[in-house]
CSV table of C-alpha atoms in Angstrom, one decimal:
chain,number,residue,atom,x,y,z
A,12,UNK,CA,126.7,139.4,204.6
A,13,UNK,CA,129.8,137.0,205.5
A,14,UNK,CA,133.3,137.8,204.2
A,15,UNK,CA,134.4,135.5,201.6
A,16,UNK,CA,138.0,134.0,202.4
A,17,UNK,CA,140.8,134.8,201.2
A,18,UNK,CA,142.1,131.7,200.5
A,19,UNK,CA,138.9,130.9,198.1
A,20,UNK,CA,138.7,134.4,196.3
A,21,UNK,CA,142.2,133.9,195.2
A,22,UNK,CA,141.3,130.4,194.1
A,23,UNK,CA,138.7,131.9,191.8
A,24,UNK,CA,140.8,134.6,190.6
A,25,UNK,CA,143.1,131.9,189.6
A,26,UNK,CA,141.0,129.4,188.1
A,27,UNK,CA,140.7,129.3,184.2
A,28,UNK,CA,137.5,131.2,182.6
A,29,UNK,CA,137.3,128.7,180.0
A,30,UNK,CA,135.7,125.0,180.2
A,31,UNK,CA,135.9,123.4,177.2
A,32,UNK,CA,139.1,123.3,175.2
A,33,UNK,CA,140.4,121.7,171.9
A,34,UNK,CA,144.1,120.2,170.9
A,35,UNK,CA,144.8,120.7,167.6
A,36,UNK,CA,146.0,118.1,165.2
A,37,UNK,CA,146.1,117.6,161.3
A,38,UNK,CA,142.6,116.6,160.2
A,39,UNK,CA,142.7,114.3,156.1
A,40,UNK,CA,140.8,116.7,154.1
A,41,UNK,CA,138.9,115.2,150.8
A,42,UNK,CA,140.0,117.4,148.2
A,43,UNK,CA,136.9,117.9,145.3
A,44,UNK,CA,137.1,118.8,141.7
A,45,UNK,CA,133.8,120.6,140.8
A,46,UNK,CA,132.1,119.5,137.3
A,47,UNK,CA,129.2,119.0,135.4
A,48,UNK,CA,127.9,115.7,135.0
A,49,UNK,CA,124.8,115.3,132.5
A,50,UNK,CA,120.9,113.2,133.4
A,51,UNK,CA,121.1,110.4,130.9
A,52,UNK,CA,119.7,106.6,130.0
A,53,UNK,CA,121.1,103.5,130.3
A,54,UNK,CA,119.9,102.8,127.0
A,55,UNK,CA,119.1,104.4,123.6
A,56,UNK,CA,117.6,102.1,121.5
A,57,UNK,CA,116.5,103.2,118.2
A,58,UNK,CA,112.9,102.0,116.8
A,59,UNK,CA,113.6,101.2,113.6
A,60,UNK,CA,111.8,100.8,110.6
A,61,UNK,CA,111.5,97.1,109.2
A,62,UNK,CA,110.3,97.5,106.0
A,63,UNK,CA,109.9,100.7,103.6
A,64,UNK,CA,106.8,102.5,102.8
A,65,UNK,CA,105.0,105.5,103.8
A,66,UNK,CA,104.3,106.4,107.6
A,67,UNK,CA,100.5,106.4,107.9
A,68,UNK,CA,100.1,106.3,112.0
A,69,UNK,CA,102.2,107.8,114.0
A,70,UNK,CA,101.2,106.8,117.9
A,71,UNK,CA,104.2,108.7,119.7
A,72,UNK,CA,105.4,111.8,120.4
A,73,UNK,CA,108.8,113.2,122.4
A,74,UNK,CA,108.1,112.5,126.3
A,75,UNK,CA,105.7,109.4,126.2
A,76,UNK,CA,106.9,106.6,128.2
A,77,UNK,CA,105.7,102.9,126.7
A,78,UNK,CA,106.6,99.4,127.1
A,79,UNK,CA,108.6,96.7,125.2
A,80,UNK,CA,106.1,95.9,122.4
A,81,UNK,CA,103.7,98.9,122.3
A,82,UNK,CA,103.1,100.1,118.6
A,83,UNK,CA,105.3,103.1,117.8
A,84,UNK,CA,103.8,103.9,114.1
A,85,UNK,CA,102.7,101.9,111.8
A,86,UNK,CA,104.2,102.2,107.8
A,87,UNK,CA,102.3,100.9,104.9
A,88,UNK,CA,103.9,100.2,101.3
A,89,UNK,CA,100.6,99.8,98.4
A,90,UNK,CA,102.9,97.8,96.3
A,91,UNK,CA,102.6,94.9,98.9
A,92,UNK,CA,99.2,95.1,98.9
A,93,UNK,CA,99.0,95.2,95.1
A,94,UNK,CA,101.0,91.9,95.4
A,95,UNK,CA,98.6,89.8,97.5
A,96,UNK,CA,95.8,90.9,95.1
A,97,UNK,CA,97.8,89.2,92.4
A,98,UNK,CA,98.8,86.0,94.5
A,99,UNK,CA,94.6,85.9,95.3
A,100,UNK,CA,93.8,85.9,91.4
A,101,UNK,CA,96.7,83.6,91.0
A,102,UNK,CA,95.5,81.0,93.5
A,103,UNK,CA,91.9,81.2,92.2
A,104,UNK,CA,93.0,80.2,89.0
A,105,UNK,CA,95.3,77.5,90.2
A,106,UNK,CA,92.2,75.9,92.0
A,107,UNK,CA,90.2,76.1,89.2
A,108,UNK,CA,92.9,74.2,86.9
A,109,UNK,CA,92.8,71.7,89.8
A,110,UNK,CA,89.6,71.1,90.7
A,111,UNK,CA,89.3,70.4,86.0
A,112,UNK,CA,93.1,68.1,86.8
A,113,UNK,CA,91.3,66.0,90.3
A,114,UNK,CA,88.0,65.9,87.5
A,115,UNK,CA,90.0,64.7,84.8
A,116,UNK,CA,92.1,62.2,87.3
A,117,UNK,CA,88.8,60.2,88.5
A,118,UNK,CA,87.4,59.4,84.9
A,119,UNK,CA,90.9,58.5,84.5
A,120,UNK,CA,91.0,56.0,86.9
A,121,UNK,CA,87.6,55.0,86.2
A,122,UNK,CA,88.9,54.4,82.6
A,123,UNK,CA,92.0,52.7,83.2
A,124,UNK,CA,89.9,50.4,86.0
A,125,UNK,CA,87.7,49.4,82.3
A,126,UNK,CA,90.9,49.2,80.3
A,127,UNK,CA,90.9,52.1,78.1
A,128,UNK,CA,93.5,54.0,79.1
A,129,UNK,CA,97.4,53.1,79.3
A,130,UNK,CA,98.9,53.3,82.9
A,131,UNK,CA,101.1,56.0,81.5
A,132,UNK,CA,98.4,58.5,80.5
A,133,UNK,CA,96.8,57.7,84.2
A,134,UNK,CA,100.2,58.4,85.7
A,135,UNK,CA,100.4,61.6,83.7
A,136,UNK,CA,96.8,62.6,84.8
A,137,UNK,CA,98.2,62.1,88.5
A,138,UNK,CA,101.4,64.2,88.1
A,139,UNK,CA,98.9,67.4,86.2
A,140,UNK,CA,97.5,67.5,89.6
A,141,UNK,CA,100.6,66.8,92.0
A,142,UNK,CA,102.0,69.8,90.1
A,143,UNK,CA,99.1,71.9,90.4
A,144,UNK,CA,99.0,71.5,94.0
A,145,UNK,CA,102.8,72.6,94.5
A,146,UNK,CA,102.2,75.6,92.5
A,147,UNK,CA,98.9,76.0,94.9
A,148,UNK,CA,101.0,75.7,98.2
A,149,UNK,CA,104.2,77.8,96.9
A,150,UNK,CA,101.9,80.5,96.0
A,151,UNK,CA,100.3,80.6,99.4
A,152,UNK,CA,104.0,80.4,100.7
A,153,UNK,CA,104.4,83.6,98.8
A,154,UNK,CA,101.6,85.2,99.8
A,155,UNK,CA,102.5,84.5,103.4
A,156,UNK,CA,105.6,86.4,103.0
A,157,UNK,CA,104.0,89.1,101.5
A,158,UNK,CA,101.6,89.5,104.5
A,159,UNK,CA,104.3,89.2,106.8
A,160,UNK,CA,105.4,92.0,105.6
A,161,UNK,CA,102.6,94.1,106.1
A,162,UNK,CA,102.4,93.3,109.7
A,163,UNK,CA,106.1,93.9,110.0
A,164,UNK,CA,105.1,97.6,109.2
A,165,UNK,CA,104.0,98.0,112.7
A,166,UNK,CA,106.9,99.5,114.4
A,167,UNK,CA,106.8,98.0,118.2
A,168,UNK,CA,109.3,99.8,120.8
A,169,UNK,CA,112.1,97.4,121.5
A,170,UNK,CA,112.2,98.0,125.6
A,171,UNK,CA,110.0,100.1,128.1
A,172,UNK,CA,111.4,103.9,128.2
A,173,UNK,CA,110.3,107.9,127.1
A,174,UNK,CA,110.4,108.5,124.1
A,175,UNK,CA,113.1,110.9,123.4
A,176,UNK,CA,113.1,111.9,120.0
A,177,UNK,CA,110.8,111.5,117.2
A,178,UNK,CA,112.4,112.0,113.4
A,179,UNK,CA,110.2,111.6,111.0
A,180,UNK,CA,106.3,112.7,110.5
A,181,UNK,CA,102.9,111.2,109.3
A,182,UNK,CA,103.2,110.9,106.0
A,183,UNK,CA,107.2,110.9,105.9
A,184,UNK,CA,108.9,108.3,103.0
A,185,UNK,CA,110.9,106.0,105.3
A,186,UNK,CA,113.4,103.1,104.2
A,187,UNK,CA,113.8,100.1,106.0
A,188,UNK,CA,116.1,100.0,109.3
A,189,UNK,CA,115.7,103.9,109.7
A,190,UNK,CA,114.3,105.0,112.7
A,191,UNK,CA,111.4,106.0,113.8
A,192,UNK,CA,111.8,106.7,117.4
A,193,UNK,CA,114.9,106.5,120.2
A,194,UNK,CA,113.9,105.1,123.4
A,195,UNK,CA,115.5,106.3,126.4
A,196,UNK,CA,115.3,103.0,129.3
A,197,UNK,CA,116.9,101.4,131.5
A,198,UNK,CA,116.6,103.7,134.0
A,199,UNK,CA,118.8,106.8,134.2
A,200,UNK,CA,122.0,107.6,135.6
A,201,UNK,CA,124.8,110.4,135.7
A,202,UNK,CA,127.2,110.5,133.2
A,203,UNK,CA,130.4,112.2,133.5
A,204,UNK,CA,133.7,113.7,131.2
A,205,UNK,CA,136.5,114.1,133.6
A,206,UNK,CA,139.4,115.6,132.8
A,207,UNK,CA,142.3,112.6,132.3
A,208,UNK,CA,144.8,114.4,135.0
A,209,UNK,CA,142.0,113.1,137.5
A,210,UNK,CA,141.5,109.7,135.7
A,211,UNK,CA,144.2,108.0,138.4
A,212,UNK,CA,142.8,109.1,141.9
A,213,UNK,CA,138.8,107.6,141.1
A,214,UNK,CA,138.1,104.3,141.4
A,215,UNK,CA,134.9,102.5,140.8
A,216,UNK,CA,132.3,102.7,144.2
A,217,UNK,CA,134.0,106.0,145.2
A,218,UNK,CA,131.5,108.5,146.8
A,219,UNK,CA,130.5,111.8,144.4
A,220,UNK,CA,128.9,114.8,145.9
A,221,UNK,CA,125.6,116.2,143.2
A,222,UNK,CA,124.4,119.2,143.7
A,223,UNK,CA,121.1,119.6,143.9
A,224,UNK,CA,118.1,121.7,144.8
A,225,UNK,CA,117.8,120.3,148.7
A,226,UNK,CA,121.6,120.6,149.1
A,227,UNK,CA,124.3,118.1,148.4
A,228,UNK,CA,123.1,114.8,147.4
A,229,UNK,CA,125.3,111.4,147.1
A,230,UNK,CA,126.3,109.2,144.3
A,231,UNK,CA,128.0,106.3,143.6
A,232,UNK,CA,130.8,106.1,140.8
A,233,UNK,CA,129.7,103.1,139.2
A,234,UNK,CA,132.1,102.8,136.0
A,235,UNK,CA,134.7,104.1,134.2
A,236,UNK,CA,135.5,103.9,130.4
A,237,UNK,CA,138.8,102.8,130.0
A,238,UNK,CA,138.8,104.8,126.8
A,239,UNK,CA,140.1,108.3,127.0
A,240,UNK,CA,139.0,110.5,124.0
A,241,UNK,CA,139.5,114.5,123.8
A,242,UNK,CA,141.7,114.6,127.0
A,243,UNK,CA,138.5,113.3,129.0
A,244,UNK,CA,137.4,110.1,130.8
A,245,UNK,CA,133.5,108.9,130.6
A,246,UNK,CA,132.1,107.8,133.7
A,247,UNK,CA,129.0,106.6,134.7
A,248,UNK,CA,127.3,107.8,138.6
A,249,UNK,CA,124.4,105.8,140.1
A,250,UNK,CA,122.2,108.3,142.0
A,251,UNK,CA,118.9,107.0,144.2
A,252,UNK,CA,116.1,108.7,143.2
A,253,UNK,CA,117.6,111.0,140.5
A,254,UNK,CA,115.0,113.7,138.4
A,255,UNK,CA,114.2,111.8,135.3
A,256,UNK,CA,112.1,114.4,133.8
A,257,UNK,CA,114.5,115.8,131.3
A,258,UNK,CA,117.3,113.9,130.0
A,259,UNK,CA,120.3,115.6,129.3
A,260,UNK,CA,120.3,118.3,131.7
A,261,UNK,CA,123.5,119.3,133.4
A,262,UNK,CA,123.9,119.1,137.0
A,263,UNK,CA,127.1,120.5,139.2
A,264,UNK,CA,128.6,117.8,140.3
A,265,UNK,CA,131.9,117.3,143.0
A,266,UNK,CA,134.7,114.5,142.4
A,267,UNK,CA,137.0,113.2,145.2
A,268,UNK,CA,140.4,113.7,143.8
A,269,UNK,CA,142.7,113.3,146.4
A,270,UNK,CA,143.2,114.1,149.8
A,271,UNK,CA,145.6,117.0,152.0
A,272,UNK,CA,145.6,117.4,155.8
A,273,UNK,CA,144.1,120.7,157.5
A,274,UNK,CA,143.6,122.3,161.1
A,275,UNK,CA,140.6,122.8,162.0
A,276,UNK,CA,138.9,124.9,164.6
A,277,UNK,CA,135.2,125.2,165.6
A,278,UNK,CA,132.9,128.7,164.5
A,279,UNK,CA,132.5,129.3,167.8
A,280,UNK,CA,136.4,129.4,168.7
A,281,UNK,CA,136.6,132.5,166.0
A,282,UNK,CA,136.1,136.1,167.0
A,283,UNK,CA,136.5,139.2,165.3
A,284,UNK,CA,138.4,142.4,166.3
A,285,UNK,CA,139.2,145.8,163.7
A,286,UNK,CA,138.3,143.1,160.8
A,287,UNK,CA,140.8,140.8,162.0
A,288,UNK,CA,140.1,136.7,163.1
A,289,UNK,CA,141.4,135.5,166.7
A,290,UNK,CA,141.4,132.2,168.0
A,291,UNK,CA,142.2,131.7,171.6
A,292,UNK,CA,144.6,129.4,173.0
A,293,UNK,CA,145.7,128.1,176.2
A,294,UNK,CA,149.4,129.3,177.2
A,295,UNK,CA,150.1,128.2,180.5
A,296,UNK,CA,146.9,128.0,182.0
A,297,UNK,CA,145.9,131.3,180.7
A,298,UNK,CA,144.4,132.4,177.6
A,299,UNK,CA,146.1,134.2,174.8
A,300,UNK,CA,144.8,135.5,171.7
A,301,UNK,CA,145.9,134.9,168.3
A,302,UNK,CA,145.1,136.6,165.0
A,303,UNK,CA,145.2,133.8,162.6
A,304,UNK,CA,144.1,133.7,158.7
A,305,UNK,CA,141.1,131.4,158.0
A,306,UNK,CA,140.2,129.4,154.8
A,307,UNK,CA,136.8,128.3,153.8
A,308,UNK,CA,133.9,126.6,156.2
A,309,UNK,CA,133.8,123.0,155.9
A,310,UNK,CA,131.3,120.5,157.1
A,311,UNK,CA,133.1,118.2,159.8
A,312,UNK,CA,131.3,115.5,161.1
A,313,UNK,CA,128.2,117.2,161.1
A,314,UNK,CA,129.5,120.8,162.7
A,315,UNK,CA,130.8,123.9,160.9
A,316,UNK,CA,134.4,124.4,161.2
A,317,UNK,CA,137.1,126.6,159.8
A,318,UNK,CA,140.2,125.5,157.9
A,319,UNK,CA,143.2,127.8,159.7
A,320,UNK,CA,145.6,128.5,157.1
A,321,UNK,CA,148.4,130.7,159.4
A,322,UNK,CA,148.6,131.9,163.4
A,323,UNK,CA,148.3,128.2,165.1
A,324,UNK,CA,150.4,125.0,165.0
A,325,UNK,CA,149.1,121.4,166.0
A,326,UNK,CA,149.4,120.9,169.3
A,327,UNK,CA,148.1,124.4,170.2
A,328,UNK,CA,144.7,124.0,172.8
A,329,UNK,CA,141.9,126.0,171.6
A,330,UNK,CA,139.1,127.4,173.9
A,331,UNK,CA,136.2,127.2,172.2
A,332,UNK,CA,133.8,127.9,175.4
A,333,UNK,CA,133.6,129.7,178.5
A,334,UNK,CA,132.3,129.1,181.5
C-alpha cells in the first residue's frame, strides 16, 4: 500500500465536511386567521303558493333536486269548482234564451220584410239578442278566470335546485303566497362571517385555504358585503368542486390577513441533543453549532421548513448536508 502525501492528507483534513449550505434571509410569511365558513346556495327561492285551498298532492320531499317548472304540489280549493258549475248552468241558460231571441229575430225580419212590424220593434228584437250574447261571452270570460285558477294550484318550482325544506303537509290549509317549498340553486358556494378587525386586509379574488378531508383545498374570495352587522362581515368563497350534499355544514376554513417576515431553515438542518434544537452554521470555514428555538413547520415552496424564532440572524450560512 502507497503512502498518501502529506501535502493531500492535510488538504483533506482541512476541507469542509459539509456540501450544501444555506444563507439566511427574511422570508414574507402569509399570516392566516382560522374560521368556519358554512356550504350554502346561491339561491333560496321559495315555492309559493298562488292561490289558497287545501294541499292534495304533495310531489317533493327535503333532498330532491328538480328543474325550473317541475310540479312541486298541487292545492285545490272546492269553492272554485262549485263556481264553474254555476257559470255552466248559467251559460246553458243564456244559450237557451238566445237560441228563443235569434228564433224570435228571423220571424221578425220576416215580418217587417211583409210590413207588419215597425222598424223599432225589429231593432229591439236585434238588441234582445246582442245583449244575450255579451252576457254569453262575459260569462265564459268569467269562467276562464275561474279555471285559471284551478291550474294556478299547481305549484311549479321557480329554478332547478334540491329541495331544502318542505313546510307544510298533504292535507295542510295553505293561503295564497305561502310557501310550499325553498329551493336551494344556483350552485353552491362558501359563505363566510369574518370578524370586522379583518374586514381591511381581504380583498375580492384573494386566495382562502378550506380544509378539507384530502388536505388543504383552495378558494377564491369572490365578494364581500359591504354591510357589517353583529361585528362581522359576510363573504362569499367560490370553491371548484365543493360537497353539495348537505347545505349548511360548517367547514374550517383559513383567511389571509396580513403578512410578517420569518427565517426559515430546512428539517434536515435541525438536530436534536438533551431535548434541545441545533442548527449548524458556517463560522469561518468551519462549522459551529447553535441551539436555537423553533416555531411551527410551514410548507415553503413545496418542502418542510421551520420558522427559527431565537439563536440565528440573517446572514448566518446554514449547513443543511454533508458530504
Amino acid at each position: 500500500m502507497r503512502p498518501i502525501p502529506v501535502i493531500l492528507l492535510l488538504g483533506l483534513l482541512a476541507s469542509p465536511l459539509w456540501a450544501e449550505t444555506l444563507t439566511l434571509s427574511p422570508t414574507t410569511l402569509t399570516e392566516w386567521k382560522a374560521i368556519y365558513g358554512q356550504v350554502d346556495t346561491r339561491d333560496r327561492v321559495p315555492g309559493r303558493a298562488r292561490i289558497g285551498g287545501i294541499v292534495d298532492s304533495l310531489m317533493v320531499t327535503e333532498g330532491d333536486q328538480v328543474e325550473a317548472g317541475q310540479p312541486l304540489a298541487v292545492i285545490t280549493d272546492d269553492k272554485l269548482q262549485f263556481q264553474i258549475d254555476a257559470l255552466n248552468s248559467r251559460l246553458d241558460a243564456l244559450n237557451s234564451q238566445l237560441a228563443t231571441a235569434r228564433a224570435d229575430l228571423e220571424r221578425g225580419r220576416q215580418l217587417l220584410d211583409r210590413g207588419v212590424i215597425t222598424t223599432q220593434r225589429f231593432d229591439a228584437l236585434q238588441t234582445q239578442v246582442d245583449v244575450l250574447e255579451g252576457e254569453i261571452a262575459g260569462t265564459e270570460s268569467e269562467k276562464l278566470v275561474v279555471e285559471r285558477q284551478i291550474e294556478e294550484g299547481r305549484v311549479l318550482a321557480p329554478e332547478a335546485g334540491i329541495i331544502l325544506n318542505v313546510p307544510v303537509s298533504r292535507g295542510s290549509v295553505i293561503t295564497p303566497g305561502e310557501a310550499v317549498a325553498e329551493i336551494g340553486g344556483g350552485g353552491v358556494f362558501m359563505r363566510l362571517a369574518i370578524p370586522e378587525r379583518f374586514s381591511a386586509a381581504l380583498a375580492e379574488g384573494d386566495t382562502i385555504q378550506i380544509e378539507g378531508a384530502d388536505g388543504l383545498q383552495e378558494g377564491r374570495l369572490a365578494k364581500l358585503y359591504p354591510l357589517i352587522t353583529g361585528g362581522r362581515l359576510q363573504a362569499d368563497i367560490e370553491v371548484e368542486g365543493l360537497d353539495a350534499r348537505f347545505i349548511g355544514r360548517r367547514v374550517p376554513v383559513r383567511l389571509p390577513v396580513g403578512e410578517r417576515e420569518a427565517l426559515l431553515v430546512p428539517e434536515s438542518a435541525v438536530s436534536q441533543t438533551g431535548g434541545l434544537d441545533f442548527v449548524t452554521i458556517e463560522d469561518h470555514g468551519q462549522p459551529l453549532r447553535h441551539v436555537v428555538v423553533l416555531g411551527q413547520e410551514i410548507i415553503h415552496d413545496g418542502a418542510v421548513w421551520r420558522e427559527v424564532l431565537s439563536g440565528l440572524e440573517p446572514g448566518d450560512i446554514v449547513v443543511t448536508g454533508n458530504e
